[in-house]
PDB file of C-alpha atoms in Angstrom:
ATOM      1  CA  UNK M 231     -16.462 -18.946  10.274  1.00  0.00           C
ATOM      2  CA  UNK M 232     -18.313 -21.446  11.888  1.00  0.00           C
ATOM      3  CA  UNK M 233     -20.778 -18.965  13.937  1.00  0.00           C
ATOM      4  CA  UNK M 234     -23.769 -16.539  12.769  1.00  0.00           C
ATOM      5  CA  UNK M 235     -22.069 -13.162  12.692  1.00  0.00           C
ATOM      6  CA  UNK M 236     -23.647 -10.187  13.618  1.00  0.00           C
ATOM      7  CA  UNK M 237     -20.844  -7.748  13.404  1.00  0.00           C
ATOM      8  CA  UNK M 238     -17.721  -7.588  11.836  1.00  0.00           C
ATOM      9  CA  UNK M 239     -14.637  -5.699  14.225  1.00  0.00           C
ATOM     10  CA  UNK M 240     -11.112  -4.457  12.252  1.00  0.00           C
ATOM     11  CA  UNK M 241      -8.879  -2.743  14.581  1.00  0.00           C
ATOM     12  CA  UNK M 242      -5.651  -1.902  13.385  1.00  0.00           C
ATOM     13  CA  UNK M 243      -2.387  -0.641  15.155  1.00  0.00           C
ATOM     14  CA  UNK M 244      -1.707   2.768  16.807  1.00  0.00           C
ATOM     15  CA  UNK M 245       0.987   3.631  14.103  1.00  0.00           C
ATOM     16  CA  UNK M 246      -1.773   3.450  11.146  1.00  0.00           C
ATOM     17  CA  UNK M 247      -2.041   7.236  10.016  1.00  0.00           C
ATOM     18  CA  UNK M 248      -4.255   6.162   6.829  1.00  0.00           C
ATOM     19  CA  UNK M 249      -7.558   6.939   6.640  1.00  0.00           C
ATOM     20  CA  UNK M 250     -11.257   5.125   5.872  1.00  0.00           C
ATOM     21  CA  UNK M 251     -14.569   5.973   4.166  1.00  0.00           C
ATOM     22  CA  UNK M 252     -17.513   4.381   6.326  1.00  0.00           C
ATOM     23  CA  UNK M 253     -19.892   5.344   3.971  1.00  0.00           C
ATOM     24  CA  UNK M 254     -21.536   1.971   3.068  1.00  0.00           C
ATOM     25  CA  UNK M 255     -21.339   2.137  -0.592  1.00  0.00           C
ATOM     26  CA  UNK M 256     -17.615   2.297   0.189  1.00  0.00           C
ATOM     27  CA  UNK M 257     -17.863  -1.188   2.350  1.00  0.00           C
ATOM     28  CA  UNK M 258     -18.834  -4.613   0.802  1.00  0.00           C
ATOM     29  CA  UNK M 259     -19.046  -8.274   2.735  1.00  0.00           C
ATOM     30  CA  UNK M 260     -19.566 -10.913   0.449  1.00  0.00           C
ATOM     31  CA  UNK M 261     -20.808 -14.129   1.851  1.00  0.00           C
ATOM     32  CA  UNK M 262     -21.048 -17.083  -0.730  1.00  0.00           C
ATOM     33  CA  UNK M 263     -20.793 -14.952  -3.367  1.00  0.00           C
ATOM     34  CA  UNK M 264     -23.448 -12.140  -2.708  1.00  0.00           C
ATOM     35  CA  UNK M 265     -23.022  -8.292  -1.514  1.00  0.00           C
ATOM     36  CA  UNK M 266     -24.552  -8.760   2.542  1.00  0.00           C
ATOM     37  CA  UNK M 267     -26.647  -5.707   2.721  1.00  0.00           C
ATOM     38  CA  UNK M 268     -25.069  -3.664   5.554  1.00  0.00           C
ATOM     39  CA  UNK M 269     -26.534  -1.735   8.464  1.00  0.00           C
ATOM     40  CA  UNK M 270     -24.200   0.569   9.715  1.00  0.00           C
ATOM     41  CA  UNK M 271     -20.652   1.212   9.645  1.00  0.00           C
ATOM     42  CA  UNK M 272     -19.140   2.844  12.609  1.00  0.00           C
ATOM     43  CA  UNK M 273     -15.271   4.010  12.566  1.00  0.00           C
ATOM     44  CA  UNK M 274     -13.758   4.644  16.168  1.00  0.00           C
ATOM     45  CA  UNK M 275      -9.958   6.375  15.459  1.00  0.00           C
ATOM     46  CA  UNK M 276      -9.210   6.835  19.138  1.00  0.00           C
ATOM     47  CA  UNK M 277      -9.850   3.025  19.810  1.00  0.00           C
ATOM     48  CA  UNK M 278      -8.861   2.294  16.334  1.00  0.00           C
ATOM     49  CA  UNK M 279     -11.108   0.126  14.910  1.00  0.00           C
ATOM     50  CA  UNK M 280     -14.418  -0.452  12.175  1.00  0.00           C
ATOM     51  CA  UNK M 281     -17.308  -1.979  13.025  1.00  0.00           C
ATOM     52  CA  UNK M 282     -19.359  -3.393  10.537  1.00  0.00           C
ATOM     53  CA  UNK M 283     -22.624  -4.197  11.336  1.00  0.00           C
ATOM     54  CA  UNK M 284     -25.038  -6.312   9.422  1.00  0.00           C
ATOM     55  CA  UNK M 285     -28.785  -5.957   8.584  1.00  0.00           C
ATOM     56  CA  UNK M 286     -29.312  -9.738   9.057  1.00  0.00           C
ATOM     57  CA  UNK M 287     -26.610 -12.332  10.903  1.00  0.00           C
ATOM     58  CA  UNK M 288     -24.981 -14.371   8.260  1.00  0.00           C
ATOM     59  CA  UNK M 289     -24.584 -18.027   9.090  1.00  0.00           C
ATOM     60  CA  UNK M 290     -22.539 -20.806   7.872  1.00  0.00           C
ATOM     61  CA  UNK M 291     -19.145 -22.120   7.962  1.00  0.00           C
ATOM     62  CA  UNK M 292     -18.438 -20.183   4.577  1.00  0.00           C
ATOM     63  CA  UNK M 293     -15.853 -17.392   4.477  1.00  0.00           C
ATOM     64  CA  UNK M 294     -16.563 -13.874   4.259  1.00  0.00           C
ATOM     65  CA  UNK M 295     -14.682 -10.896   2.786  1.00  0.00           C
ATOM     66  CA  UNK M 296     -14.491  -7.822   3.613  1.00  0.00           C
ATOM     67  CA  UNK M 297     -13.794  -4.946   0.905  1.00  0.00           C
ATOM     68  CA  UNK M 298     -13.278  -1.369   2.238  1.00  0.00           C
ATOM     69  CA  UNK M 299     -12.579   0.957  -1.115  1.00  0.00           C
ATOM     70  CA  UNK M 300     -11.689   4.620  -0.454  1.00  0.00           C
ATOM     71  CA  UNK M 301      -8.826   3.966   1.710  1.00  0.00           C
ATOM     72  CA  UNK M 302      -6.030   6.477   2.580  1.00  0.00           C
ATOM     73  CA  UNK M 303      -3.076   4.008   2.910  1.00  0.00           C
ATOM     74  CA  UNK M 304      -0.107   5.296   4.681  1.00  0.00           C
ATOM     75  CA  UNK M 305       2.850   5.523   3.059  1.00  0.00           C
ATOM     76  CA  UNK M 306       4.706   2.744   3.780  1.00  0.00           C
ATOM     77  CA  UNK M 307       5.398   0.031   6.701  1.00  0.00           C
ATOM     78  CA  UNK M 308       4.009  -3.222   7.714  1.00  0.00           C
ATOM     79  CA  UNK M 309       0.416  -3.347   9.958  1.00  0.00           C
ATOM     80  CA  UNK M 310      -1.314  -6.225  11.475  1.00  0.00           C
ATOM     81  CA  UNK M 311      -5.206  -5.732  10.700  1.00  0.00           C
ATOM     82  CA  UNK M 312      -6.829  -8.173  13.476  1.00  0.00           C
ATOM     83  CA  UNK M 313     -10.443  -9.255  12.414  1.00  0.00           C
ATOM     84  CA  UNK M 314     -13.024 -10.140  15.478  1.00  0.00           C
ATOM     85  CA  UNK M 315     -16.519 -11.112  15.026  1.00  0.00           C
ATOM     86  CA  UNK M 316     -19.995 -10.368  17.349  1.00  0.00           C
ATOM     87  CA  UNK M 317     -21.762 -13.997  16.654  1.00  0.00           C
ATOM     88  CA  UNK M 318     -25.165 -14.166  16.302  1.00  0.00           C
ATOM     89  CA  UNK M 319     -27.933 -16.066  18.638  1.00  0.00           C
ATOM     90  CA  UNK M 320     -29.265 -16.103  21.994  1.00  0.00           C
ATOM     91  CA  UNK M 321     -25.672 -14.981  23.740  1.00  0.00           C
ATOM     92  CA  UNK M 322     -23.424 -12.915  21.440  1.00  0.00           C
ATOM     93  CA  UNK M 323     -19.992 -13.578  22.329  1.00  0.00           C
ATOM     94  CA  UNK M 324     -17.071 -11.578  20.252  1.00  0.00           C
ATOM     95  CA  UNK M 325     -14.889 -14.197  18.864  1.00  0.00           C
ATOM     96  CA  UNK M 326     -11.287 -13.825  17.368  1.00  0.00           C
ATOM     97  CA  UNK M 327     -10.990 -14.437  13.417  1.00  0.00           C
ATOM     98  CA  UNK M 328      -7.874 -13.808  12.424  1.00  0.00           C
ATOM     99  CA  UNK M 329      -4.451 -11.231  11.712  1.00  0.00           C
ATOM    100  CA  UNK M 330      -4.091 -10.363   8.932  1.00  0.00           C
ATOM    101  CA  UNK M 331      -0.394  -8.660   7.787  1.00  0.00           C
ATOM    102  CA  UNK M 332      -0.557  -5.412   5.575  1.00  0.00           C
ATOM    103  CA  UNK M 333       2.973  -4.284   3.996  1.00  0.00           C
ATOM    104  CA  UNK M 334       3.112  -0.943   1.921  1.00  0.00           C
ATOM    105  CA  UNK M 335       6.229  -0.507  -0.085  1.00  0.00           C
ATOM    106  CA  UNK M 336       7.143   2.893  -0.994  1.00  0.00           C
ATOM    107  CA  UNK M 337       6.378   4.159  -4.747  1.00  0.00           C
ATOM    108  CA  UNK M 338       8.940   4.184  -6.742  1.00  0.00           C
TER     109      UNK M 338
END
């Protein structure tokens, strides 16, 4: 990242059929290796995507994960999370991150 970030977007394809908890003890950012206290997390299944938004803009050019626990996977196939950011300052722009592939093997 080399913007503040305000906000934190995951959308995820149509043929996702697991499910998330939003609840915020159930969604961590770290950012240089401390929990980013979190201000609300918003789950919209018809557009399909989380928002994640912060109490306070984190800024650097550090990386940031994202944990969600709680998570209904599906049962199997291969899903392309894609991670955009709201940046921080005077004019927020949303800015691509990154794709991120997902494969879930059957159980055996």
């Amino acid at each position: 990242m080399t913007k503040g970030v305000s906000v934190f977007y995951v959308s995820y394809p149509k043929h996702f059929d697991g499910e998330f908890d939003t609840r915020k003890q159930s969604v961590e950012v770290d950012f240089k290796g401390k929990s980013v206290p979190i201000k609300e997390v918003y789950w919209d299944k018809e557009s399909r995507f989380i928002s994640i938004e912060l109490e306070e803009p984190i800024i650097g050019k550090n990386q940031a994960k994202i944990t969600l626990s709680n998570v209904r996977n599906p049962d199997l196939g291969t899903y392309y999370l894609v991670c955009d950011v709201k940046t921080s300052g005077d004019i927020p722009l949303r800015v691509y991150l990154g794709t991120w592939i997902m494969d879930i093997a059957p159980n055996n």
